[in-house]
Coordinates of C-alpha atoms in Angstrom, one line a residue:
X729 CA 1.3 -15.0 -5.9
X730 CA 2.6 -14.9 -2.4
X731 CA 4.8 -11.9 -1.9
X732 CA 4.2 -8.5 -3.3
X733 CA 6.1 -8.0 -6.5
X734 CA 7.2 -4.4 -7.1
X735 CA 6.8 -3.3 -10.7
X736 CA 9.7 -1.7 -12.3
X737 CA 12.1 -3.0 -9.7
X738 CA 15.7 -2.0 -10.5
X739 CA 18.7 -4.3 -10.3
X740 CA 19.9 -2.4 -7.4
X741 CA 16.6 -3.2 -5.6
X742 CA 17.0 -6.8 -6.4
X743 CA 20.5 -6.7 -5.0
X744 CA 19.5 -5.5 -1.6
X745 CA 18.9 -8.1 1.2
X746 CA 15.2 -9.0 1.2
X747 CA 13.3 -8.8 4.4
X748 CA 10.6 -11.5 4.1
X749 CA 7.8 -10.5 6.5
X750 CA 5.4 -13.3 7.5
X751 CA 2.0 -12.0 8.9
X752 CA 0.4 -12.7 12.3
X753 CA -3.0 -14.1 12.7
X754 CA -5.6 -12.2 10.7
X755 CA -3.0 -9.8 9.1
X756 CA -2.1 -9.4 5.5
X757 CA 0.5 -7.6 3.5
X758 CA -0.9 -4.2 4.2
X759 CA 0.4 -4.3 7.8
X760 CA 4.0 -4.3 6.4
X761 CA 3.6 -1.6 3.7
X762 CA 4.7 1.3 6.0
X763 CA 7.9 -0.8 6.8
X764 CA 9.1 -0.2 3.2
X765 CA 9.5 3.5 4.0
X766 CA 11.0 2.8 7.4
X767 CA 13.4 0.2 5.9
X768 CA 14.7 2.9 3.5
X769 CA 17.9 1.6 1.7
X770 CA 18.4 -1.3 4.3
X771 CA 16.2 -3.9 2.8
X772 CA 13.7 -4.8 0.1
X773 CA 10.6 -5.6 2.3
X774 CA 8.7 -8.5 0.8
X775 CA 5.4 -9.4 2.7
X776 CA 4.0 -12.8 2.3
X777 CA 0.5 -12.9 1.1
X778 CA -1.6 -15.8 2.5
X779 CA -5.0 -17.1 1.1
X780 CA -8.2 -15.6 2.5
X781 CA -7.2 -12.0 2.6
X782 CA -6.5 -9.0 0.3
X783 CA -6.0 -10.1 -3.3
X784 CA -6.5 -13.7 -2.3
X785 CA -9.7 -13.2 -0.3
X786 CA -11.7 -15.7 -2.3
X787 CA -9.2 -18.5 -1.6
X788 CA -9.6 -20.9 1.4
X789 CA -7.3 -20.0 4.3
X790 CA -4.8 -22.6 5.6
X791 CA -5.4 -24.4 8.9
X792 CA -2.1 -26.1 9.1
X793 CA 1.3 -24.3 9.4
X794 CA 3.5 -26.9 7.7
X795 CA 0.9 -27.2 4.7
X796 CA 1.0 -23.4 4.4
X797 CA 4.8 -23.2 4.3
X798 CA 5.0 -26.1 1.7
X799 CA 2.4 -24.6 -0.5
X800 CA 3.8 -21.1 -0.4
X801 CA 7.5 -21.7 -0.7
X802 CA 7.7 -21.9 -4.6
X803 CA 6.0 -18.6 -5.0
X804 CA 8.2 -17.0 -2.3
X805 CA 11.3 -18.2 -4.1
X806 CA 10.1 -16.9 -7.4
X807 CA 9.3 -13.5 -5.7
X808 CA 12.7 -13.3 -3.9
X809 CA 14.8 -14.6 -6.7
X810 CA 17.3 -17.5 -6.4
X811 CA 20.4 -16.5 -4.5
X812 CA 18.8 -13.4 -2.8
X813 CA 20.1 -12.7 0.6
X814 CA 17.1 -13.0 2.9
X815 CA 16.2 -12.2 6.5
X816 CA 12.9 -13.6 7.7
X817 CA 10.7 -11.9 10.2
X818 CA 7.5 -13.3 11.7
X819 CA 5.3 -12.3 14.7
X820 CA 3.3 -14.8 16.7
X821 CA 1.8 -17.1 14.0
X822 CA 4.2 -15.6 11.6
X823 CA 7.1 -16.7 13.8
X824 CA 6.4 -20.5 13.5
X825 CA 5.5 -20.1 9.7
X826 CA 8.8 -18.3 9.2
X827 CA 10.6 -21.0 11.1
X828 CA 9.1 -23.7 8.7
X829 CA 10.0 -21.5 5.7
X830 CA 13.6 -21.2 6.8
X831 CA 13.9 -25.1 6.5
X832 CA 12.4 -25.0 3.1
X833 CA 14.1 -21.9 1.7
X834 CA 17.6 -23.1 2.6
X835 CA 17.2 -26.0 0.2
X836 CA 15.8 -23.8 -2.7
X837 CA 18.8 -21.6 -3.4
X838 CA 17.7 -18.7 -1.1
X839 CA 20.5 -17.4 1.1
X840 CA 18.8 -17.2 4.5
X841 CA 21.0 -15.1 6.7
X842 CA 18.8 -14.7 9.8
X843 CA 15.4 -15.6 11.4
X844 CA 13.8 -12.9 13.6
X845 CA 10.9 -14.3 15.6
X846 CA 8.6 -12.1 17.6
X847 CA 5.9 -12.7 20.3
X848 CA 6.2 -16.5 20.2
X849 CA 7.4 -19.3 22.5
X850 CA 9.8 -21.8 21.0
X851 CA 8.4 -24.0 18.2
X852 CA 8.0 -27.2 20.3
X853 CA 5.9 -25.4 23.0
X854 CA 2.2 -25.8 22.6
X855 CA 0.0 -22.7 23.1
X856 CA -1.6 -22.9 26.6
X857 CA -4.1 -20.1 26.1
X858 CA -6.5 -21.1 23.2
X859 CA -9.3 -19.7 21.2
X860 CA -10.0 -22.4 18.7
X861 CA -13.4 -23.9 18.8
X862 CA -15.1 -21.2 20.9
X863 CA -18.4 -19.6 19.7
X864 CA -17.8 -16.4 17.7
X865 CA -18.3 -13.8 20.4
X866 CA -16.2 -15.8 23.0
X867 CA -13.6 -16.4 20.3
X868 CA -13.3 -12.6 19.5
X869 CA -13.1 -11.8 23.3
X870 CA -10.3 -14.4 23.7
X871 CA -8.3 -13.0 20.8
X872 CA -8.8 -9.5 22.1
X873 CA -7.5 -10.6 25.5
X874 CA -4.5 -12.1 23.7
X875 CA -3.8 -9.2 21.5
X876 CA -4.5 -6.4 24.0
X877 CA -6.8 -4.5 21.6
X878 CA -9.8 -5.0 19.3
X879 CA -9.6 -4.1 15.7
X880 CA -12.2 -1.6 14.8
X881 CA -13.2 -3.5 11.6
X882 CA -14.6 -6.2 13.8
X883 CA -17.3 -3.8 14.9
X884 CA -18.7 -3.5 11.3
X885 CA -20.8 -6.6 10.4
X886 CA -19.7 -6.8 6.8
X887 CA -16.0 -6.5 7.6
X888 CA -16.5 -8.9 10.5
X889 CA -17.9 -11.5 8.1
X890 CA -14.8 -11.2 6.0
X891 CA -12.3 -11.2 8.7
X892 CA -13.7 -13.7 11.2
X893 CA -13.2 -16.9 9.2
X894 CA -9.6 -16.0 8.4
X895 CA -8.8 -15.1 12.0
X896 CA -10.4 -18.4 13.2
X897 CA -8.4 -20.4 10.6
X898 CA -5.2 -18.6 11.6
X899 CA -5.7 -19.3 15.3
X900 CA -6.4 -22.9 14.6
X901 CA -3.3 -23.5 12.6
X902 CA -1.2 -21.6 15.2
X903 CA -2.7 -23.3 18.3
X904 CA -2.4 -26.8 16.7
X905 CA 1.1 -26.3 15.3
X906 CA 3.6 -29.2 15.5
X907 CA 7.0 -28.6 13.8
X908 CA 7.7 -30.7 10.7
X909 CA 11.1 -31.6 12.1
X910 CA 13.1 -31.6 15.4
X911 CA 16.2 -30.4 13.5
X912 CA 17.3 -26.8 14.6
X913 CA 18.0 -24.4 11.8
X914 CA 21.5 -23.4 10.9
X915 CA 20.9 -19.7 10.8
X916 CA 21.1 -17.2 13.7
X917 CA 17.9 -16.5 15.5
X918 CA 16.9 -13.2 17.2
X919 CA 13.8 -13.5 19.4
X920 CA 11.8 -10.3 20.2
X921 CA 9.1 -9.8 22.8
X922 CA 7.0 -7.0 24.2
X923 CA 8.1 -6.4 27.8
X924 CA 4.5 -6.5 29.0
X925 CA 3.4 -9.4 26.9
X926 CA 0.9 -11.4 28.8
X927 CA 0.6 -14.3 26.3
X928 CA 4.3 -15.2 25.9
X929 CA 6.7 -15.1 28.9
X930 CA 10.3 -14.1 28.7
X931 CA 11.4 -17.7 29.3
X932 CA 9.2 -18.9 26.5
X933 CA 10.5 -16.3 24.1
X934 CA 14.0 -17.5 24.9
X935 CA 13.2 -21.1 24.1
X936 CA 14.2 -20.3 20.5
X937 CA 17.8 -20.7 21.6
X938 CA 17.3 -24.4 21.1
X939 CA 15.9 -24.0 17.6
X940 CA 19.2 -23.0 16.1
X941 CA 22.8 -24.4 15.8
X942 CA 24.0 -20.8 15.3
X943 CA 24.0 -17.7 17.3
X944 CA 20.9 -16.6 19.4
X945 CA 19.9 -13.2 20.8
X946 CA 17.0 -12.0 22.8
X947 CA 15.6 -8.4 22.8
X948 CA 12.6 -6.8 24.7
X949 CA 10.8 -3.8 23.4
X950 CA 8.2 -1.7 25.3
X951 CA 4.6 -2.9 24.9
X952 CA 2.3 -5.9 25.1
X953 CA 1.8 -8.8 22.7
X954 CA 1.2 -6.5 19.8
X955 CA 3.9 -4.1 20.6
X956 CA 5.1 -4.1 16.9
X957 CA 2.0 -2.2 15.8
X958 CA 3.5 1.1 17.1
X959 CA 7.2 0.1 17.0
X960 CA 7.9 -0.8 13.4
X961 CA 11.0 1.5 13.3
X962 CA 12.4 0.0 16.6
X963 CA 11.9 -3.5 15.2
X964 CA 13.8 -2.7 12.0
X965 CA 16.6 -1.0 14.0
X966 CA 17.0 -4.2 16.1
X967 CA 17.2 -6.4 12.9
X968 CA 19.8 -4.0 11.5
X969 CA 21.9 -4.2 14.6
X970 CA 21.7 -7.9 14.8
X971 CA 22.4 -8.3 11.0
X972 CA 25.6 -6.1 11.3
X973 CA 26.8 -7.9 14.5
X974 CA 25.9 -5.1 16.9
X975 CA 24.1 -5.7 20.3

């Protein structure tokens, strides 16, 4: 199971455009649960659930983005339903994983309408700042530097033992990511960035222009690399404006 299936979902819910939310490094579906209330009647929020966290905590996490996308797509299609209108959102690691999923979903009967990427350079740009391979403490310090904050769970030994292997695997697959194809997608792309992001520059965030044969837009919101932690409503408002053709 990849997404979160909602029990007792009505036909009206199924008819709504799905907002498929792909997590950033170390995150799970829980991060996007508040977005369901924020989305109201606009979308059916469907978070992607990856191995190594939450209900899949006993499963081995992926270390390769392309493999993760290929192994997840069948469950995602089953969760969305064939023919479902879908907007994809992904932040940082989630951005490149969402990009790979667009290529796959477009051939599986899912009507992908837009890709919204956040906090990410273009898919062909290798990450310059890296954490992969560092000893645990140095790794966590580097990730904290990237994110601009330290998750309080990492200060509790038992939680840290659960989170650290997943975070390390996620960083490895992000930092070693090589796109599966040089072909741009055919759907519009909107690239979002925190205005004070010290990990991804404005020029890098706008590299996504070359990843689509369709329309491209770029939006900055206040905050650093993890701006979306406190700005879920603003992110959804941007997605709505872009989806309706607004600026």
